[in-house]
PDB file of C-alpha atoms in Angstrom:
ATOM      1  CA  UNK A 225      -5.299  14.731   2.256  1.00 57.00           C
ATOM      2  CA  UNK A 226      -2.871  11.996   1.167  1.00 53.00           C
ATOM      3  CA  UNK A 227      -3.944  12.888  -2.669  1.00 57.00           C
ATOM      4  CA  UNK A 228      -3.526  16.336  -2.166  1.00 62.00           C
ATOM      5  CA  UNK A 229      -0.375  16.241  -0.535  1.00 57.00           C
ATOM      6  CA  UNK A 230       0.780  13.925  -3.230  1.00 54.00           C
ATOM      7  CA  UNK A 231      -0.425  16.338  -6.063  1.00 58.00           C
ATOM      8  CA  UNK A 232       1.598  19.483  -5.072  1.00 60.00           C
ATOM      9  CA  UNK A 233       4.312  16.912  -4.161  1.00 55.00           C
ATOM     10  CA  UNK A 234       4.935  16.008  -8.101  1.00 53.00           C
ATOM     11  CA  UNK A 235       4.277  19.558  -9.054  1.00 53.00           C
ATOM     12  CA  UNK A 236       7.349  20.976  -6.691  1.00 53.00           C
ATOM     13  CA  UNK A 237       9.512  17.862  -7.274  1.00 49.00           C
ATOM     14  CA  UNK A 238       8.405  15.675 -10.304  1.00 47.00           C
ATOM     15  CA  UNK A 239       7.674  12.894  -8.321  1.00 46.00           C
ATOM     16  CA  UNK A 240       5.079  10.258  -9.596  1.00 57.00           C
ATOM     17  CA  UNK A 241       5.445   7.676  -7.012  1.00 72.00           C
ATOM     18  CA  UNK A 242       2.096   7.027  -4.489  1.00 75.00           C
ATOM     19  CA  UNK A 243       2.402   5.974  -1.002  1.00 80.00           C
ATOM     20  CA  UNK A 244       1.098   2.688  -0.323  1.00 84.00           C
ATOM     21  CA  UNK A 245      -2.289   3.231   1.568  1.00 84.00           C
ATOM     22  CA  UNK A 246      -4.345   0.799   3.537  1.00 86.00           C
ATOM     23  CA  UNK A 247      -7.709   0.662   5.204  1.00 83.00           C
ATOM     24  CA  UNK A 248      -7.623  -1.256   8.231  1.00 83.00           C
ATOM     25  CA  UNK A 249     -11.527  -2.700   8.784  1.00 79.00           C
ATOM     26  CA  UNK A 250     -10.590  -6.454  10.401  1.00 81.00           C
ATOM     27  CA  UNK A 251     -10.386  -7.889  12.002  1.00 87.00           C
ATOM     28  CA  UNK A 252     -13.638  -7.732  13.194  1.00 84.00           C
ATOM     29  CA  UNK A 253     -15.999  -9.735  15.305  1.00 83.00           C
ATOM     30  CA  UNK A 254     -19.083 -11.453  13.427  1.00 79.00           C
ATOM     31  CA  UNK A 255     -22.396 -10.845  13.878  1.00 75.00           C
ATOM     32  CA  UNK A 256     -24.016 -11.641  17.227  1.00 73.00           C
ATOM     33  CA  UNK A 257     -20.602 -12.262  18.956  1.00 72.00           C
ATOM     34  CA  UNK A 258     -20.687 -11.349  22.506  1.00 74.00           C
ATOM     35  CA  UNK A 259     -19.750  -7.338  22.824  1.00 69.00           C
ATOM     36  CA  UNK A 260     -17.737  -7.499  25.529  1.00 70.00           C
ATOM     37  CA  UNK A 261     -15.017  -8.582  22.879  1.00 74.00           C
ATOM     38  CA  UNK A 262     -14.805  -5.960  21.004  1.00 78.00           C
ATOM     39  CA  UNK A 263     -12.482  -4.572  23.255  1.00 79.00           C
ATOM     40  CA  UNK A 264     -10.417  -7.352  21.787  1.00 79.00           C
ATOM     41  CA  UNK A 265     -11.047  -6.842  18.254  1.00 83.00           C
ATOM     42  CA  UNK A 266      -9.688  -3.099  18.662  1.00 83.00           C
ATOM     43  CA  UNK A 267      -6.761  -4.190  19.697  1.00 83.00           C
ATOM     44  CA  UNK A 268      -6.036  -6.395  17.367  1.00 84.00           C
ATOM     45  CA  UNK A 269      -6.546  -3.659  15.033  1.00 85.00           C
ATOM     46  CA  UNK A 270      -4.560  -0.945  16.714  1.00 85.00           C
ATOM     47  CA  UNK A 271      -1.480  -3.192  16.982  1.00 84.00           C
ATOM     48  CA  UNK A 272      -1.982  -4.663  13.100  1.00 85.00           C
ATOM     49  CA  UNK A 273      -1.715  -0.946  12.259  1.00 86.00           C
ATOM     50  CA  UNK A 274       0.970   0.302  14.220  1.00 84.00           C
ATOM     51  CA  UNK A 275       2.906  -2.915  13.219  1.00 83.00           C
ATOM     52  CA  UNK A 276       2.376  -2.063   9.215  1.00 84.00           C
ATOM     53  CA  UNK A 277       3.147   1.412   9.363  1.00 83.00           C
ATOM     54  CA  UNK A 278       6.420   0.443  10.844  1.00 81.00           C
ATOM     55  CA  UNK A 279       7.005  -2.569   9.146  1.00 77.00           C
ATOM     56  CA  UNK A 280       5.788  -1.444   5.548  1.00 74.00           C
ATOM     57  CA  UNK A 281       5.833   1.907   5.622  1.00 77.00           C
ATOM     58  CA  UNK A 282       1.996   1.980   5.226  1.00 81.00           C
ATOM     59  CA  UNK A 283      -0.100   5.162   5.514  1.00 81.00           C
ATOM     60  CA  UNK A 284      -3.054   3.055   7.356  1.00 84.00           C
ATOM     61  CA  UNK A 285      -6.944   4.990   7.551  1.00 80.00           C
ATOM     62  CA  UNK A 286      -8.221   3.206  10.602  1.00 77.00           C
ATOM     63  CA  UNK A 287     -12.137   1.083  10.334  1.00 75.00           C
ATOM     64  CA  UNK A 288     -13.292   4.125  12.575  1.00 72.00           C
ATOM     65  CA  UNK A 289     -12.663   6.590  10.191  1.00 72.00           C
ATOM     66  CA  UNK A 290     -14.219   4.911   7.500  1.00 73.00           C
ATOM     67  CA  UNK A 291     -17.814   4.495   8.598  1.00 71.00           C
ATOM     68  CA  UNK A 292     -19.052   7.969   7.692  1.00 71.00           C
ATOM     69  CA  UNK A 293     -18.142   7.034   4.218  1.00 70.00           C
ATOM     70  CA  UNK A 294     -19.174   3.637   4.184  1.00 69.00           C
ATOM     71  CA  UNK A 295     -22.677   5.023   5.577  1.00 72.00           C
ATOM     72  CA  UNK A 296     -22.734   7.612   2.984  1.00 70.00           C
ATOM     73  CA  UNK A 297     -22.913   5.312   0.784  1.00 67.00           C
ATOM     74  CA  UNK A 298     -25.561   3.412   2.384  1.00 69.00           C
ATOM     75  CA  UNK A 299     -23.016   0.240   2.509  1.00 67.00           C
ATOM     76  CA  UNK A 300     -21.965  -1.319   5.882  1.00 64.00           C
ATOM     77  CA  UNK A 301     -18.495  -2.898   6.032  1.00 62.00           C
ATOM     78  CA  UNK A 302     -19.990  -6.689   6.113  1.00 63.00           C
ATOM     79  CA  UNK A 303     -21.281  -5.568   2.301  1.00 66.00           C
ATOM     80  CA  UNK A 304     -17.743  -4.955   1.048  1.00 65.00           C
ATOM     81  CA  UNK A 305     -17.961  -9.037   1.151  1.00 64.00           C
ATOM     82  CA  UNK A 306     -19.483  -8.053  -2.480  1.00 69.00           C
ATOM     83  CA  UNK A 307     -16.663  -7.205  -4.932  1.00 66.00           C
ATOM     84  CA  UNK A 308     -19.165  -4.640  -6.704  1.00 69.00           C
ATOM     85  CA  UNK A 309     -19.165  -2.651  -3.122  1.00 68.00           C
ATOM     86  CA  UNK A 310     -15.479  -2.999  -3.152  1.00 64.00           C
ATOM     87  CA  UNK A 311     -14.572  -1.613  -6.066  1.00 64.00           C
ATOM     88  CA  UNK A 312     -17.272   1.253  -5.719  1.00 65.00           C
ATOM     89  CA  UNK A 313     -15.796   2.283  -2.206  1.00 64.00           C
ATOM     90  CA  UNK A 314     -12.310   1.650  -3.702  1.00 62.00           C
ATOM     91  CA  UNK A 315     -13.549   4.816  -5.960  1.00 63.00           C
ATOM     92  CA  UNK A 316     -14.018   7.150  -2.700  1.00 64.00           C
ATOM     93  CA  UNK A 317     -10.980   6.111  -1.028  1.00 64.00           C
ATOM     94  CA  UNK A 318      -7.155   6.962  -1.335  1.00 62.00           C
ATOM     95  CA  UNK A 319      -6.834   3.385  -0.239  1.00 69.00           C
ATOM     96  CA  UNK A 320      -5.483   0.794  -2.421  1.00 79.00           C
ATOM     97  CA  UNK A 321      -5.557  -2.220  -0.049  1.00 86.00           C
ATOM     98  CA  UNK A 322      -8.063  -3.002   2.064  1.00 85.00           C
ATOM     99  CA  UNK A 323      -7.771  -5.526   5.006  1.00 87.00           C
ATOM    100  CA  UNK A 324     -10.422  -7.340   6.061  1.00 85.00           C
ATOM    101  CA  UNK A 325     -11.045 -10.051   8.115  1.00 87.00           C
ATOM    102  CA  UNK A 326     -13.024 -11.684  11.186  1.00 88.00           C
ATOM    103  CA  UNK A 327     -12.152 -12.538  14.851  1.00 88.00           C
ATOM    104  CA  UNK A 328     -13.376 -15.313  16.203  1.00 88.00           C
ATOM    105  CA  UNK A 329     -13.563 -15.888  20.154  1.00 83.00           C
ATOM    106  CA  UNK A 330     -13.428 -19.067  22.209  1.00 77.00           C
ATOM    107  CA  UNK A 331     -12.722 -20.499  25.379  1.00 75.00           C
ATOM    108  CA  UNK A 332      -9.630 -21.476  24.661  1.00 79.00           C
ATOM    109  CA  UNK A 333      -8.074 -18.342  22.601  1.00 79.00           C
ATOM    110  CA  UNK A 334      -9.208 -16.664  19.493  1.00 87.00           C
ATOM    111  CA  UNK A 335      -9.256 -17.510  15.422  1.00 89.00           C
ATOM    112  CA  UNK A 336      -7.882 -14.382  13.163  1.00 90.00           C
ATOM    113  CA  UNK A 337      -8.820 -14.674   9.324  1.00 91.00           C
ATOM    114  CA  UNK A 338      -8.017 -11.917   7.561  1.00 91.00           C
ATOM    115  CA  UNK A 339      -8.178 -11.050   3.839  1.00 91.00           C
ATOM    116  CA  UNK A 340      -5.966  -8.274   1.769  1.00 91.00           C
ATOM    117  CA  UNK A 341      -7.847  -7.044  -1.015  1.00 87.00           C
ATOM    118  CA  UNK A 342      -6.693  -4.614  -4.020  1.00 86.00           C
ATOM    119  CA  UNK A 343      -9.347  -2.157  -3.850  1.00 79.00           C
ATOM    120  CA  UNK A 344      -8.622  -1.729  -7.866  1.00 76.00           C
ATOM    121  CA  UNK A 345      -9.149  -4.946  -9.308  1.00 78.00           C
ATOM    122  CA  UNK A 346     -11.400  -6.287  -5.495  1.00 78.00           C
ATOM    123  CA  UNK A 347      -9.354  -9.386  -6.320  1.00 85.00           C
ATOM    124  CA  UNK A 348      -8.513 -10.876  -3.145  1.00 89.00           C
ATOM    125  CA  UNK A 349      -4.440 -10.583  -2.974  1.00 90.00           C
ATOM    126  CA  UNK A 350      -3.732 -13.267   0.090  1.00 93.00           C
ATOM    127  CA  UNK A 351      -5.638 -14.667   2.941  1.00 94.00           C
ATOM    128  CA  UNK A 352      -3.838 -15.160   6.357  1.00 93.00           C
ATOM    129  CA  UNK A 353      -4.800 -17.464   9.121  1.00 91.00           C
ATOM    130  CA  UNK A 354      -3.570 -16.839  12.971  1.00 90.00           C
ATOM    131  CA  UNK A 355      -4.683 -19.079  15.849  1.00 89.00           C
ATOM    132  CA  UNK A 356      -3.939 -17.633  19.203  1.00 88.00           C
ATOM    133  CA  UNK A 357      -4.019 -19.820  22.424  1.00 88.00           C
ATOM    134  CA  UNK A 358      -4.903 -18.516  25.656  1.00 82.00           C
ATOM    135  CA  UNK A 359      -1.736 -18.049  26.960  1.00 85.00           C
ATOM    136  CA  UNK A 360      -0.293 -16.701  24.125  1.00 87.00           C
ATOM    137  CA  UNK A 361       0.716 -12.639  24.439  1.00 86.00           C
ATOM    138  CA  UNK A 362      -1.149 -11.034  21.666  1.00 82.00           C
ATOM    139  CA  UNK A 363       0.773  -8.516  20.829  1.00 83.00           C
ATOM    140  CA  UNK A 364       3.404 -11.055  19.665  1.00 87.00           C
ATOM    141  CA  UNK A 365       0.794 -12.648  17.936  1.00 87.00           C
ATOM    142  CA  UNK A 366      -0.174  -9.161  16.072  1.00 84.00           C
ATOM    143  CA  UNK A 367       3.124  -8.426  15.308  1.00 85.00           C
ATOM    144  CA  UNK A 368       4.158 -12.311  13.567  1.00 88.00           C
ATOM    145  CA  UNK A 369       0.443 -11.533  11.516  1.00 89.00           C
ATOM    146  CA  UNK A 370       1.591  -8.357  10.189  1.00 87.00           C
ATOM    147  CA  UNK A 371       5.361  -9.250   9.260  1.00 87.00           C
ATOM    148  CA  UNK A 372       3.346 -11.570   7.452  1.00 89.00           C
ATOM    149  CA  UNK A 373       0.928  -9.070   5.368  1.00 90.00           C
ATOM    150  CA  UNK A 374       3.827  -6.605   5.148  1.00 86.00           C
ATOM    151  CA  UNK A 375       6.040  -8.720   3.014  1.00 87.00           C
ATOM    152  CA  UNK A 376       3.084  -9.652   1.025  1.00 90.00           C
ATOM    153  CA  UNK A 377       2.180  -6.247   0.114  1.00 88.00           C
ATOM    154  CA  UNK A 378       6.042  -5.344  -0.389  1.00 86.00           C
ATOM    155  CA  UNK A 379       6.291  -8.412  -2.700  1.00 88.00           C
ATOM    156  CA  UNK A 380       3.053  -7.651  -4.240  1.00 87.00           C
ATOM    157  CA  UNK A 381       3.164  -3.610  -4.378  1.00 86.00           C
ATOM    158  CA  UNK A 382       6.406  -2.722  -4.509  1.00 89.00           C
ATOM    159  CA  UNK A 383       7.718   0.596  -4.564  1.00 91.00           C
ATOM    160  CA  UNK A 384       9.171   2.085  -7.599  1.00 90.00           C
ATOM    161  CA  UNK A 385      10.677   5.097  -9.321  1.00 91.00           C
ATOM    162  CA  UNK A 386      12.983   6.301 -11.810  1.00 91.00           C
ATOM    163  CA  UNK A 387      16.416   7.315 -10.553  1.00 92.00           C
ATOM    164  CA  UNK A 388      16.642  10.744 -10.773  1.00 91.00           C
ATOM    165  CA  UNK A 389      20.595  11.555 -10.846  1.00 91.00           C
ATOM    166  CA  UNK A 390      23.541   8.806 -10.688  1.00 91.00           C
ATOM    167  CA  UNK A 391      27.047   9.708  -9.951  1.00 90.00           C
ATOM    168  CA  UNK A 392      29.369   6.292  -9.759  1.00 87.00           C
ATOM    169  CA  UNK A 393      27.208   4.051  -6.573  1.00 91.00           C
ATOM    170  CA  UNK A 394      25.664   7.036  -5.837  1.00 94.00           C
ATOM    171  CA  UNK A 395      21.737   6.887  -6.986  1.00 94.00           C
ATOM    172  CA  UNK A 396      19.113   9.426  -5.979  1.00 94.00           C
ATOM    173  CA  UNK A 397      15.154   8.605  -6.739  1.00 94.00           C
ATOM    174  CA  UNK A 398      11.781  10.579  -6.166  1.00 90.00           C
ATOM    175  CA  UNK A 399      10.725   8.366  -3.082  1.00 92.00           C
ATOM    176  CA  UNK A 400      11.094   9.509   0.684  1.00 91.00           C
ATOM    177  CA  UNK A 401       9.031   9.217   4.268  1.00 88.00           C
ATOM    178  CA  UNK A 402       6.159  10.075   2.041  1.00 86.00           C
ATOM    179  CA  UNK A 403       6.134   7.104   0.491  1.00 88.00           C
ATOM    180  CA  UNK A 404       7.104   4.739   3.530  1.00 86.00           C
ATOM    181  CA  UNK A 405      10.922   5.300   2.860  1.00 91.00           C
ATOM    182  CA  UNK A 406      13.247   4.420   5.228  1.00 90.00           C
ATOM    183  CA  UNK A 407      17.555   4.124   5.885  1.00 93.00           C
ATOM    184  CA  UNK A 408      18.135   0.511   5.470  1.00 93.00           C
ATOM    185  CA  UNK A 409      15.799  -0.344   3.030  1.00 92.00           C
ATOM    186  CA  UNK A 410      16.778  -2.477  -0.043  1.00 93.00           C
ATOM    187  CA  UNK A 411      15.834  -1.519  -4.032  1.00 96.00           C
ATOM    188  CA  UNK A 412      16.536  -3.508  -6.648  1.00 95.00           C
ATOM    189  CA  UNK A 413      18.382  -1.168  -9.147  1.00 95.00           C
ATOM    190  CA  UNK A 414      17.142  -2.024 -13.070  1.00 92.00           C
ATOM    191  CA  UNK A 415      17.060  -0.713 -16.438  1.00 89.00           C
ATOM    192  CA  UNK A 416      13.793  -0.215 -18.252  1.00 84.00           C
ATOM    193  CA  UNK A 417      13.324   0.602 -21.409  1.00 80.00           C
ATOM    194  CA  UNK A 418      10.246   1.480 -23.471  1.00 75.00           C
ATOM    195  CA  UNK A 419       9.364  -1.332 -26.010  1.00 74.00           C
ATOM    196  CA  UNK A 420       6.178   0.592 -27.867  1.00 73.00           C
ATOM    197  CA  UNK A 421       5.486   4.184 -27.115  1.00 70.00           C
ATOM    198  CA  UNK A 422       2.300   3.675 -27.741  1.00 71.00           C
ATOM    199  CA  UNK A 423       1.935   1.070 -24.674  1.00 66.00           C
ATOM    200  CA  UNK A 424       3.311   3.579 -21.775  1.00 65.00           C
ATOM    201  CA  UNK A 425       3.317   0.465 -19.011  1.00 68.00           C
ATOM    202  CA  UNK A 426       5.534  -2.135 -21.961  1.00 71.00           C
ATOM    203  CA  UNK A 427       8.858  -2.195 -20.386  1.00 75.00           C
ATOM    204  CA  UNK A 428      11.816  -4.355 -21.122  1.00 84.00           C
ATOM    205  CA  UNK A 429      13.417  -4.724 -17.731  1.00 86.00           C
ATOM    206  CA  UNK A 430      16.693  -5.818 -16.589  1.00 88.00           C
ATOM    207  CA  UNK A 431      18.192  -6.208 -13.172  1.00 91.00           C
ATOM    208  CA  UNK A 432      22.310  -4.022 -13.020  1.00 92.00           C
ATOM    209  CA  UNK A 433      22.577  -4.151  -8.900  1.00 94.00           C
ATOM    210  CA  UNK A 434      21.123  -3.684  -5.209  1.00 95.00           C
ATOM    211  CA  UNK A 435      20.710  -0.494  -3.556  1.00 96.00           C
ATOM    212  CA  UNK A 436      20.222   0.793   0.034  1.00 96.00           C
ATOM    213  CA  UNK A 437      19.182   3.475   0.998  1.00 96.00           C
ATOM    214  CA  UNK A 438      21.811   5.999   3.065  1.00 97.00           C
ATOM    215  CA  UNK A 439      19.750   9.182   3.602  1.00 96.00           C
ATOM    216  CA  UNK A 440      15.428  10.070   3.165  1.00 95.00           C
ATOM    217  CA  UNK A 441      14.039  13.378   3.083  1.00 93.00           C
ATOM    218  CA  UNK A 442       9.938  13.779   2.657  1.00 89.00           C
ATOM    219  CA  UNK A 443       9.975  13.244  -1.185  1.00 90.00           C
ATOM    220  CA  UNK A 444      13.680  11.670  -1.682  1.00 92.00           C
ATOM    221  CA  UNK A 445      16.174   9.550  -0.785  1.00 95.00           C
ATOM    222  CA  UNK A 446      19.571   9.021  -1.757  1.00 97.00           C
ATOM    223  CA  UNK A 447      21.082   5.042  -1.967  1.00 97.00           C
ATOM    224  CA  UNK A 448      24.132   3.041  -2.338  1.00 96.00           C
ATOM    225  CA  UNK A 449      24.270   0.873  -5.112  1.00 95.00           C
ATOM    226  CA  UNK A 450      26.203  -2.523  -5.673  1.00 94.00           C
ATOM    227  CA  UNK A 451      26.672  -3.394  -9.527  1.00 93.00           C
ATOM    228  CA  UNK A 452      26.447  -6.696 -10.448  1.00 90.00           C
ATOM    229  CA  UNK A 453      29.737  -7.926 -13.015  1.00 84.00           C
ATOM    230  CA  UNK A 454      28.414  -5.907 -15.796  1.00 76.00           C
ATOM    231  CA  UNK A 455      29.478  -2.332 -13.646  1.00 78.00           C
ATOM    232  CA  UNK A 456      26.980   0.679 -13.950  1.00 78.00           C
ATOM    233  CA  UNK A 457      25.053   1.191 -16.800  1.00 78.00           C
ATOM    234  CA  UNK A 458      26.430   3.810 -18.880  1.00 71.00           C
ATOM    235  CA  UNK A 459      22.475   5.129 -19.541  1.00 70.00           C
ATOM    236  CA  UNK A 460      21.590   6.900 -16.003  1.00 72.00           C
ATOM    237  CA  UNK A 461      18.195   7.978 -17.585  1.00 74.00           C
ATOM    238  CA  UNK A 462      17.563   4.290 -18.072  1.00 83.00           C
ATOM    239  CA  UNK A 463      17.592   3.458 -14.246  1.00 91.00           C
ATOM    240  CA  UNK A 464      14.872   2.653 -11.741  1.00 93.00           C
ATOM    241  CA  UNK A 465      14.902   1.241  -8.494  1.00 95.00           C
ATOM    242  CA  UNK A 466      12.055  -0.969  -7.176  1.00 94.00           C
ATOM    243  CA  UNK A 467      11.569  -2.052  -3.178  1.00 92.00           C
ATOM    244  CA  UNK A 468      12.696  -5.414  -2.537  1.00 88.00           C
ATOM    245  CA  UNK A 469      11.110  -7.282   0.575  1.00 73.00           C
ATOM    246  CA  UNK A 470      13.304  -9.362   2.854  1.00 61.00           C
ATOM    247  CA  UNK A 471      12.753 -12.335   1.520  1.00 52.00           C
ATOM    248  CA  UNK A 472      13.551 -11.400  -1.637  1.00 47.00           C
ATOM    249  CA  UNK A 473      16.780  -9.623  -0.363  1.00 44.00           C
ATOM    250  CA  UNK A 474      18.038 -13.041   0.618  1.00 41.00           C
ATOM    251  CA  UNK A 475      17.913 -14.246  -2.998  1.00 41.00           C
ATOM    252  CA  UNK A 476      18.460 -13.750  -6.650  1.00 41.00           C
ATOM    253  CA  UNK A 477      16.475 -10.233  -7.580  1.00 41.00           C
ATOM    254  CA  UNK A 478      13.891 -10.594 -10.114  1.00 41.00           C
ATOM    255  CA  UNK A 479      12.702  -8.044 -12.736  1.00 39.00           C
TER     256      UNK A 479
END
């Protein structure tokens, strides 16, 4: 559905830009764990992907929804431990993350391990490590875990686009809800230019301002833009904007 939707998206409006999609399938418990916790493992789930849709802006397929696939295939989710199942289930999905991981129970509280892995390359993108105590609320404890995978995956996948119209600081580009948009959210603004036509993805890049965005509609969004000393480019067709997480916000932007 999310391909589909994309597809007639970019034939109505032009717009090349994918949504960031996950599949949520950890944290889970391992094998042999008592089953009276998996009550505990869903919920660690549920809250990891409400937290990353509103934190990242990610389009999330929930573990759930996945099995019918998964057994389709004749592969079980502990298999996708093999980077050969990864990449062949990264095939059949819209997904391009997966998040994976295992909980582990004890008296005393729980360990969460989880793993994000680029369902493109099955290269394993981060690991993240959460040890909750007893007496700790866990939905706090979800919610510190994914602020933690959502700037990864900002830093790491990044939205981008080409800025569609520029009048003075205001910039319009091809990215809305759709793609996770949201008012407040800071672009980079940058100039890219083609080095060899025959190479489409050899870009010479260089960073002209910031941008936030001031208005999002499904496919769009319009921003305000900040020029750094050299003032706007005087190419508008040259622009792009690319998502900036809130680390990065705080510091110099880099192409």
């Amino acid at each position: 559905q999310v391909a589909a939707k994309g597809k007639a998206a970019a034939a109505a409006n032009g717009a090349s830009a994918r949504p960031r999609v996950l599949a949520c399938l950890g944290p889970v418990l391992p094998p042999g764990a008592n089953p009276e916790a998996e009550s505990a493992a869903l919920l660690y789930r549920i809250a990891l992907r409400s937290e990353l849709e509103a934190r990242a802006g990610l389009k999330v397929i929930e573990r759930e929804a996945l099995e019918t696939v998964l057994q389709e295939q004749n592969v079980g989710v502990s298999d996708l431990a093999d980077p050969r199942a990864r990449l062949a289930i990264g095939k059949l999905l819209p997904a391009s993350l997966l998040l994976m991981g295992d909980l582990i129970p004890s008296a005393k509280g729980e360990r969460i391990f989880v793993r994000l892995v680029d369902t493109e390359t099955t290269q394993v993108l981060s690991s993240f490590t959460v040890i909750r105590k007893e007496e700790d609320d866990q939905e706090r404890v979800c919610s510190e875990l994914a602020a933690k995978i959502a700037e990864r995956i900002m830093l790491l996948k990044p939205l981008l686009a080409p800025v569609t119209s520029a009048d003075g600081a205001k910039l319009r580009a091809e990215l809305g809800t759709y793609h996770g948009v949201r008012p407040g959210l800071s672009f980079t603004v940058l100039t890219r230019t083609l080095r060899d036509k025959k190479v489409p993805d050899d870009f010479s890049e260089q960073v002209v301002g910031s941008a936030t965005v001031s208005a999002v509609s499904d496919f769009s969004c319009d921003l305000d833009a900040v020029w750094d000393a050299g003032g706007a480019p005087q190419r508008a067709q040259d622009l792009w904007v690319r998502e900036r997480a809130a680390t990065a916000a705080t510091t110099s932007p880099a192409p």
